CSV table of C-alpha atoms in Angstrom, one decimal:
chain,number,residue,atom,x,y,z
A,1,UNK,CA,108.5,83.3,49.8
A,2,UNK,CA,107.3,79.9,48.3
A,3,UNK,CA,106.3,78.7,51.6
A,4,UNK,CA,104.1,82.1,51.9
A,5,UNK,CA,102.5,82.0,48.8
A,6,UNK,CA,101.5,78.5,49.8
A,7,UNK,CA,100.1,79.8,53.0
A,8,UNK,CA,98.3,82.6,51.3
A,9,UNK,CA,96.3,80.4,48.6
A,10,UNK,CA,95.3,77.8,51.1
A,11,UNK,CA,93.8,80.4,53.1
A,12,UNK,CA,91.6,81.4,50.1
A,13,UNK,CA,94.2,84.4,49.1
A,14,UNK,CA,94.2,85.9,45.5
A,15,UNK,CA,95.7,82.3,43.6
A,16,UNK,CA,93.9,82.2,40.1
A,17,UNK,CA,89.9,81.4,40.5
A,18,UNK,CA,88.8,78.4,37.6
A,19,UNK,CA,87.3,79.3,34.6
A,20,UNK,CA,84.2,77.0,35.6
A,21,UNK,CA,83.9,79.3,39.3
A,22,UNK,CA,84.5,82.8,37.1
A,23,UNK,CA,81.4,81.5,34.9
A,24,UNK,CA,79.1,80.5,37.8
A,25,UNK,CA,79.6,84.1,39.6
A,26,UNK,CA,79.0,86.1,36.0
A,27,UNK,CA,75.9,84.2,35.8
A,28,UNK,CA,74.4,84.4,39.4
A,29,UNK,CA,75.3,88.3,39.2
A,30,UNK,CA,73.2,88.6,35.6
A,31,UNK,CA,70.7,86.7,37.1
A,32,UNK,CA,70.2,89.1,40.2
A,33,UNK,CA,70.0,92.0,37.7
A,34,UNK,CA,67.4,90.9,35.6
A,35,UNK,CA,65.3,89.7,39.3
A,36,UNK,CA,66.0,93.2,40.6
A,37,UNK,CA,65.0,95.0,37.5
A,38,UNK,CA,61.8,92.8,37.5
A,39,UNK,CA,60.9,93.5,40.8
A,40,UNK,CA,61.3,97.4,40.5
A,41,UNK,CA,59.6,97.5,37.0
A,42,UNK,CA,56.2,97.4,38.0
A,43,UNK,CA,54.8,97.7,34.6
A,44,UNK,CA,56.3,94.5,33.4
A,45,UNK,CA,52.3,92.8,33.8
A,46,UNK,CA,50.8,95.6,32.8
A,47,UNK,CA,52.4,96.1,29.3
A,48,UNK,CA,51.5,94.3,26.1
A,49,UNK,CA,48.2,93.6,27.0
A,50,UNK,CA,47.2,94.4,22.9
A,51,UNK,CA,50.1,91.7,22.2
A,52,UNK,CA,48.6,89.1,24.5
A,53,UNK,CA,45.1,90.2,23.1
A,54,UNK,CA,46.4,88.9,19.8
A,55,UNK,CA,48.2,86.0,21.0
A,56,UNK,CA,44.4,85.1,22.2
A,57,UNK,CA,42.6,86.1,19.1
A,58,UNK,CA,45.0,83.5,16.5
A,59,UNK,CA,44.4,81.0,19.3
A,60,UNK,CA,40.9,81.5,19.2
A,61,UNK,CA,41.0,81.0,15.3
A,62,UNK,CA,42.7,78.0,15.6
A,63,UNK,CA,40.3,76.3,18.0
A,64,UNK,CA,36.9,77.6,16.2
A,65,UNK,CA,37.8,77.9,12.5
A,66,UNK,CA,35.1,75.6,11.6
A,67,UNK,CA,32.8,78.6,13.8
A,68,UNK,CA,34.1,80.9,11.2
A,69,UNK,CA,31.2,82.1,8.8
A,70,UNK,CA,31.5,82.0,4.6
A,71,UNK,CA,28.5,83.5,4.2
A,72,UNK,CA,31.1,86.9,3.5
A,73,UNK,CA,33.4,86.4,1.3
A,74,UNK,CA,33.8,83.0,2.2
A,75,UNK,CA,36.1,83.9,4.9
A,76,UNK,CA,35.9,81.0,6.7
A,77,UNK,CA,37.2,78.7,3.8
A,78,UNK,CA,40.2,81.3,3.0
A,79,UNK,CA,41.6,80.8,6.7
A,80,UNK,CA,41.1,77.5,6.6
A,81,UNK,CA,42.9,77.5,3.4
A,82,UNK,CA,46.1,78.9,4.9
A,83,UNK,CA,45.6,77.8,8.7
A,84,UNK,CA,48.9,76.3,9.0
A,85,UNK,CA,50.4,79.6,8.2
A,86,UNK,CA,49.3,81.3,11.4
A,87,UNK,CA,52.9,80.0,13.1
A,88,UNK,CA,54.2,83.2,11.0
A,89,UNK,CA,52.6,85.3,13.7
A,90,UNK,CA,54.5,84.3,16.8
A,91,UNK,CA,57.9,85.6,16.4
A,92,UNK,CA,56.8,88.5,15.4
A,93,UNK,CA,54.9,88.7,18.8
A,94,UNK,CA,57.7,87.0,20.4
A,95,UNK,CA,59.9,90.1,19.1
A,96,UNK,CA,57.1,92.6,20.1
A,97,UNK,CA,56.8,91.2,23.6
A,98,UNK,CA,60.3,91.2,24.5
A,99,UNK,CA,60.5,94.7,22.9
A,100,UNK,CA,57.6,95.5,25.1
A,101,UNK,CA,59.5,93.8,27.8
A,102,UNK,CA,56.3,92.0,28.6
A,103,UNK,CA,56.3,89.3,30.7
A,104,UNK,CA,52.0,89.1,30.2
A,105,UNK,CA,52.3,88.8,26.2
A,106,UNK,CA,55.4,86.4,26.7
A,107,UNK,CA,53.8,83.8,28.7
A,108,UNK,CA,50.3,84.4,26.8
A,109,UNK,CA,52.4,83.8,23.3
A,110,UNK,CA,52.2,80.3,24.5
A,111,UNK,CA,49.0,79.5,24.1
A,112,UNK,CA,48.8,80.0,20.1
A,113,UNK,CA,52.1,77.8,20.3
A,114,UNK,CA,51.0,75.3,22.3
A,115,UNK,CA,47.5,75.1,20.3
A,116,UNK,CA,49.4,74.9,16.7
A,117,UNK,CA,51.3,72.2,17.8
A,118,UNK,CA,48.4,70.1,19.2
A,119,UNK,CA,46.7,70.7,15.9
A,120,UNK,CA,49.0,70.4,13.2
A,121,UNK,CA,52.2,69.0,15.0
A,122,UNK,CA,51.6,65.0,13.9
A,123,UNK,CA,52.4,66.6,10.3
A,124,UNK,CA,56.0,68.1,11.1
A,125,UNK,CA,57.2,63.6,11.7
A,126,UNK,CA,57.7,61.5,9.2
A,127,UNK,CA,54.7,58.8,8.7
A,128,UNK,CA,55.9,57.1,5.8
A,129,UNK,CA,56.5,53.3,5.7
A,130,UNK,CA,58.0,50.8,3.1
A,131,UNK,CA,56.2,48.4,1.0
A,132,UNK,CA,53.1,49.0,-0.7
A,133,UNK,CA,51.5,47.3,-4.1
A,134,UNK,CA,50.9,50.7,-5.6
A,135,UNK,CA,52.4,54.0,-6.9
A,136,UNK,CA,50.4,56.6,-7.9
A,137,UNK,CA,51.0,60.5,-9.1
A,138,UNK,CA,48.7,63.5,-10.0
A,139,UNK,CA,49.6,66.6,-11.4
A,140,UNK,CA,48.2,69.9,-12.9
A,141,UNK,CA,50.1,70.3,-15.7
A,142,UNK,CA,49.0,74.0,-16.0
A,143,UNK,CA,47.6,74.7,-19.5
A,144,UNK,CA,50.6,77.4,-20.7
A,145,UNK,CA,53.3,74.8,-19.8
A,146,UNK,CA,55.7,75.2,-22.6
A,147,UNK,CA,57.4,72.3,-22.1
A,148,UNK,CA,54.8,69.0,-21.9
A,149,UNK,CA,56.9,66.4,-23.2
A,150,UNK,CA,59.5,66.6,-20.4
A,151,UNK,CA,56.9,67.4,-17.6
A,152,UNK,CA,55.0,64.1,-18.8
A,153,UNK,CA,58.4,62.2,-18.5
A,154,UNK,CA,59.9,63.8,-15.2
A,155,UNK,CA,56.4,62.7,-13.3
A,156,UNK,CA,56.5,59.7,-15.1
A,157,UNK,CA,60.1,59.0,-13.7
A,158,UNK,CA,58.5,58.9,-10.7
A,159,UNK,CA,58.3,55.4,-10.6
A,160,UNK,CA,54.5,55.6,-10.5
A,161,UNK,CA,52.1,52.6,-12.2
A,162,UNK,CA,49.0,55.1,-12.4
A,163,UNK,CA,49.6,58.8,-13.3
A,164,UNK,CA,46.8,61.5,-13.6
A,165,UNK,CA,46.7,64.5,-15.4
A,166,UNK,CA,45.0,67.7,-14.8
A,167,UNK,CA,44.5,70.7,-17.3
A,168,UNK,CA,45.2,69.0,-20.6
A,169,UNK,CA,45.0,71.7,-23.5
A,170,UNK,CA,43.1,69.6,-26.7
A,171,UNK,CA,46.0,70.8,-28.8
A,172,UNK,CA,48.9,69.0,-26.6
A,173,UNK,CA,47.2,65.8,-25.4
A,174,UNK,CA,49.1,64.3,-27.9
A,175,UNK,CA,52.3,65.3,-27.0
A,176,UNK,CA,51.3,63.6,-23.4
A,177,UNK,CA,50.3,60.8,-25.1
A,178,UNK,CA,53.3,60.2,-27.2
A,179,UNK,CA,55.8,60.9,-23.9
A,180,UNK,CA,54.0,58.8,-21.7
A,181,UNK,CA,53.0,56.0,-24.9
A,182,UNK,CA,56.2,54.0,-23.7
A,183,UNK,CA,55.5,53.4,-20.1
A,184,UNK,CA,52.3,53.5,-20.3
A,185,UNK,CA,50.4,51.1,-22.8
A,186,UNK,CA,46.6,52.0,-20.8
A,187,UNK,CA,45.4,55.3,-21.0
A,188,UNK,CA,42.0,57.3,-21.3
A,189,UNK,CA,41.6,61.2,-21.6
A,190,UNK,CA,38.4,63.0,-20.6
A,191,UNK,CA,37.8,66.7,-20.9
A,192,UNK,CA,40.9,68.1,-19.8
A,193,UNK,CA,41.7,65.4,-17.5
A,194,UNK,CA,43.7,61.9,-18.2
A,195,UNK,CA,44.5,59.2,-16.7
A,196,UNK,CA,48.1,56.5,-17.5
A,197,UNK,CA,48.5,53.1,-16.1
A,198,UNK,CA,50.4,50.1,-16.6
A,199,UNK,CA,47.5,48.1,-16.0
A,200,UNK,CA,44.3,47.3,-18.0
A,201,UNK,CA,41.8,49.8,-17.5
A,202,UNK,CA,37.8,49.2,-17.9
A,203,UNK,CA,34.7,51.0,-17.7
A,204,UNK,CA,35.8,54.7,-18.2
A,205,UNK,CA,33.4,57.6,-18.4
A,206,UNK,CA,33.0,61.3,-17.2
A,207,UNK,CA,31.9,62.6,-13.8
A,208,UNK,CA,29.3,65.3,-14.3
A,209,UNK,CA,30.4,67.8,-11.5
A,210,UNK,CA,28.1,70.5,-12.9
A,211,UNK,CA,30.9,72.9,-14.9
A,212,UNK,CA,29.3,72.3,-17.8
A,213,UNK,CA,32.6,70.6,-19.5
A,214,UNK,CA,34.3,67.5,-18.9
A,215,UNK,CA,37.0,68.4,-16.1
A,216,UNK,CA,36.4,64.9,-13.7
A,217,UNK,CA,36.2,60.9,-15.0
A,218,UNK,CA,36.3,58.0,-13.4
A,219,UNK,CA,38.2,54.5,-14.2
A,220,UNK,CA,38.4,50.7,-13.0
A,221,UNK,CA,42.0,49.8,-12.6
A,222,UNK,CA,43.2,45.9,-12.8
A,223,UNK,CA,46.0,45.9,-11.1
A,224,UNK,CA,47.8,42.6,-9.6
A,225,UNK,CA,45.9,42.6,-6.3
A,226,UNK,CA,42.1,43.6,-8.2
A,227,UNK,CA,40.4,46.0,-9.4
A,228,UNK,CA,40.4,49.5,-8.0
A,229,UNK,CA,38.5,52.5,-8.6
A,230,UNK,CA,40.2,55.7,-10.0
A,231,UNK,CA,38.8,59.2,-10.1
A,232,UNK,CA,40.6,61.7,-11.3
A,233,UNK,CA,39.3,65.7,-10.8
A,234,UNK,CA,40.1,69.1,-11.3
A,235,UNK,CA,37.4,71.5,-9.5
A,236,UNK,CA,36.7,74.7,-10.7
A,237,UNK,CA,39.6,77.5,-9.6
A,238,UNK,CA,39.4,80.1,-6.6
A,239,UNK,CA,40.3,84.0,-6.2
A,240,UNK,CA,40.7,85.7,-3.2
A,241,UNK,CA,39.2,89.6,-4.6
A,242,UNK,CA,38.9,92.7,-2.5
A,243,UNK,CA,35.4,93.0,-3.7
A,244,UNK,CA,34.1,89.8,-3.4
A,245,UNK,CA,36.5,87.6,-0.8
A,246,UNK,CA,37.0,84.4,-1.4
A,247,UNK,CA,35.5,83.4,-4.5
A,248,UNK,CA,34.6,79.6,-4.5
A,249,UNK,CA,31.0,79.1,-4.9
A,250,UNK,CA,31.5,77.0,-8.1
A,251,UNK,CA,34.3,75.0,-6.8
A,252,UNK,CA,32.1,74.0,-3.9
A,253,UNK,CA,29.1,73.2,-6.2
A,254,UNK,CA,31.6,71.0,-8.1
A,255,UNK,CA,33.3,69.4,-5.0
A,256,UNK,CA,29.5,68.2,-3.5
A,257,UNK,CA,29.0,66.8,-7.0
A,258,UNK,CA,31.9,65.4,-6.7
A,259,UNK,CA,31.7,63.8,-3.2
A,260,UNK,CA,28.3,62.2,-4.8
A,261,UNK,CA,29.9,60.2,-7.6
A,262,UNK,CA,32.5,59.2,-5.0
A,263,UNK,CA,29.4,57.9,-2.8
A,264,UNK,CA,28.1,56.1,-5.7
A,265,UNK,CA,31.4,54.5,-6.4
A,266,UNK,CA,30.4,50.8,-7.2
A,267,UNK,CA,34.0,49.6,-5.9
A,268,UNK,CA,35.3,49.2,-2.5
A,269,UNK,CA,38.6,50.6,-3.0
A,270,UNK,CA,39.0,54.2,-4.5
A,271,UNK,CA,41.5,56.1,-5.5
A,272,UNK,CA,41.1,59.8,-6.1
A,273,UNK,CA,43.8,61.9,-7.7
A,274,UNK,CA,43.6,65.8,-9.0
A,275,UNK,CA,43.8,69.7,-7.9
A,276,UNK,CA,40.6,70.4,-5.8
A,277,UNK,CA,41.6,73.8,-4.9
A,278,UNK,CA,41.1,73.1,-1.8
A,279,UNK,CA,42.9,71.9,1.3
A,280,UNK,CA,41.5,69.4,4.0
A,281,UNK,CA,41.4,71.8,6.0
A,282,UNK,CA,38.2,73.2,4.2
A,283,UNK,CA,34.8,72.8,5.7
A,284,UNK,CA,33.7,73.4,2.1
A,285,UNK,CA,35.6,69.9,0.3
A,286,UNK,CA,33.5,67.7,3.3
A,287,UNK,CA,31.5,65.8,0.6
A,288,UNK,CA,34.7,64.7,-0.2
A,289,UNK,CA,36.8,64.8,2.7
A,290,UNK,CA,34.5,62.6,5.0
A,291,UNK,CA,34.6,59.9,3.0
A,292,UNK,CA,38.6,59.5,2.4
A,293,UNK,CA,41.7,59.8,3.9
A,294,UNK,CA,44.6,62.2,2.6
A,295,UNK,CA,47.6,60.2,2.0
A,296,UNK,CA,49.6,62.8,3.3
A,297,UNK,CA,47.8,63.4,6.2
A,298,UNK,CA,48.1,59.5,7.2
A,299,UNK,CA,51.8,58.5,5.9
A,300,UNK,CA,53.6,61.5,4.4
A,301,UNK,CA,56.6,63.5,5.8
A,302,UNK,CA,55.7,67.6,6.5
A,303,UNK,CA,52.6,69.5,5.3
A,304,UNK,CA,53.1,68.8,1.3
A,305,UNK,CA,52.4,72.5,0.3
A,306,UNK,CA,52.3,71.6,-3.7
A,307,UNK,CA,51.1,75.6,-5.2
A,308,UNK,CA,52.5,77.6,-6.2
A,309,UNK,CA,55.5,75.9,-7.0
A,310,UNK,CA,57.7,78.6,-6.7
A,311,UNK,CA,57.1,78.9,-2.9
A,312,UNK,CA,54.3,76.4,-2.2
A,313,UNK,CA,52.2,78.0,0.4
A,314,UNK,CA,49.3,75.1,0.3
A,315,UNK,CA,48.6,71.6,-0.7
A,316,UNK,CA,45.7,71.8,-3.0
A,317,UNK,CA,46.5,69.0,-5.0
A,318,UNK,CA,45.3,66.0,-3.1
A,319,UNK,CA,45.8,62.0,-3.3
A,320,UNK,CA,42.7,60.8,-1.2
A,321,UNK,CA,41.7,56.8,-0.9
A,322,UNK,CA,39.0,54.8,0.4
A,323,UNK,CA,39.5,51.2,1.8
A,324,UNK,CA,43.1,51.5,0.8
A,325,UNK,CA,45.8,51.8,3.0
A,326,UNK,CA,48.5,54.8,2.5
A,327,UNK,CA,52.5,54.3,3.2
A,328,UNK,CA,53.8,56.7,2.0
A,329,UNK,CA,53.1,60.2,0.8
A,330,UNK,CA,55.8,62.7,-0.8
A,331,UNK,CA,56.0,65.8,-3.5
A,332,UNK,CA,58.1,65.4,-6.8
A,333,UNK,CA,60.9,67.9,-7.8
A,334,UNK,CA,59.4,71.1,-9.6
A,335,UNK,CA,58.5,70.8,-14.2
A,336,UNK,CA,57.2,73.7,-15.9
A,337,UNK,CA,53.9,73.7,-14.3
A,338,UNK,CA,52.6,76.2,-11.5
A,339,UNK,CA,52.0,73.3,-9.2
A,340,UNK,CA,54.2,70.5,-8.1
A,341,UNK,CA,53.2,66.9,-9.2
A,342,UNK,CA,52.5,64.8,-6.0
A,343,UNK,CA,53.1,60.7,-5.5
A,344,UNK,CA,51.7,58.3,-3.2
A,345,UNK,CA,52.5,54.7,-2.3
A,346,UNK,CA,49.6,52.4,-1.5
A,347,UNK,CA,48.7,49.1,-0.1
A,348,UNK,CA,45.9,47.4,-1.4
């Protein structure tokens, strides 16, 4: 009997198959399914072409959103505002065209992918370096934050040597002042805008950027390795409004005013720090954004979203520097603002 059995498994009989072999045939059979099912649904090409059409049309947005025109409702500054955000779209086609059981939106889905990651997939890696001679931080402080002692010390435990401050209500700049008095013997407020450092400061005055109050000011820094040039800015808010779009005029009045001062900056080396409203993405910041680099953009680690803070959705607070060279970039844990403080680390 033994010598049978023997005979039967070496001729290829019923003996146990392997695991491996069992795996291999349940895989070549669902693979002939799934051909044979292709090849008798003809409607396979033919269905999803509104999917693909779409996968097209956020391509299309990303390539031209400069194209875009603001002269309604600003639109073209409102997607430009929340361009990263168009990834949110392609599952949900992803879902719709296997649903569809498309294979013409399926392979046209890639396009939108393969364009978001040409644009904004250098920001997904890590930039940042070590080193640096310089820490700085910004943050709106919102003007209803009920607790501005221990936001001015959790952004001042940042390690930073220059902090600026954004939205300063006349009744707590003292508050700000006494929290930050310790760490910070150097120190000038403007308007609703301040700047901290640990390092003399000189020849501070406002920047006019045609609000009609003082919400920008400029400083000269004397820091171990020279003088540097500070601006600090808030421009004017934004709403988006079903009546009237994106509502930004002022802001954009305020930011070519702003790019002007920048331009007439005496100094080589400047360092601008505030909430612009605005993201770099925005045609309508290019006074500004022409002439600086983001430090994020050049040496941080992901996009940086800093507002809202409860889900931060876009980085409108911006460190920006000219004929300085960023190394790091990052965004500090939440206070009791509506925006997260940011931090930068620069070489001079």
């Amino acid at each position: 009997m033994v010598q049978a059995y023997r005979a039967d498994t070496g001729n290829g009989g019923g003996g146990p198959q392997p695991s491996g072999s069992r795996f291999r045939d349940l895989r070549d059979r669902l693979v002939r399914d799934l051909r044979d099912r292709l090849l008798r649904d003809r409607g396979i090409w033919r269905r999803g072409m509104v999917l693909a059409g779409c996968s097209v049309l956020l391509t299309v947005v990303m390539l031209l959103h400069s194209h875009i025109p603001n002269a309604i409702g600003n639109l073209g500054s409102l997607t430009e505002t929340f361009l990263p955000w168009i990834a949110v779209f392609v599952p949900v086609l992803l879902v719709l065209g296997l649903v569809r059981r498309s294979a013409t939106a399926l392979i046209v889905l890639l396009l939108p992918v393969v364009v978001w990651f040409n644009v904004f997939g250098g920001l997904l890696t890590d930039k940042s370096g070590g080193g640096g001679d310089l820490t700085v931080a910004t943050h709106n402080v919102n003007a209803d934050n009920t607790d501005p002692s221990g936001t001015a010390q959790q952004v001042a435990g940042s390690g930073a040597d220059v902090i600026a401050l954004q939205e300063l209500p006349a009744g707590q700049v003292k508050t700000y002042e006494s929290a930050l008095a310790g760490r910070f013997p150097y120190h000038s407020v403007q308007g609703t805008v301040g700047l901290w450092s640990k390092y003399p400061i000189s020849d501070t005055r406002p920047v006019d950027i045609k609000m009609g109050w003082v919400r920008a000011m400029r400083t000269t820094v004397a820091t171990p390795k020279g003088e540097v040039g500070f601006v600090v800015a808030h421009l004017p808010s934004v709403r988006v409004k079903l009546h009237a779009g994106f509502t930004a005029n002022q802001r954009d009045q305020s930011a070519d005013a702003l790019g002007e001062a920048i331009a007439d900056e005496r100094l080589d080396r400047v360092v601008l720090l505030g909430d612009l409203n605005g993201t770099m993405n925005d045609r309508s910041l290019n006074a500004v954004t022409s002439q600086m680099r983001s430090t994020q953009g050049a040496a941080g680690d992901g996009f940086g979203f800093s507002w809202p803070a409860s889900f931060p959705m876009a980085r409108i607070d911006q460190i920006m520097v000219k004929g300085v060279d960023p190394v790091s970039s990052w965004s500090l844990p939440a206070t009791d603002s509506d925006h997260l403080p940011i931090a930068a680390r620069v070489k001079l």
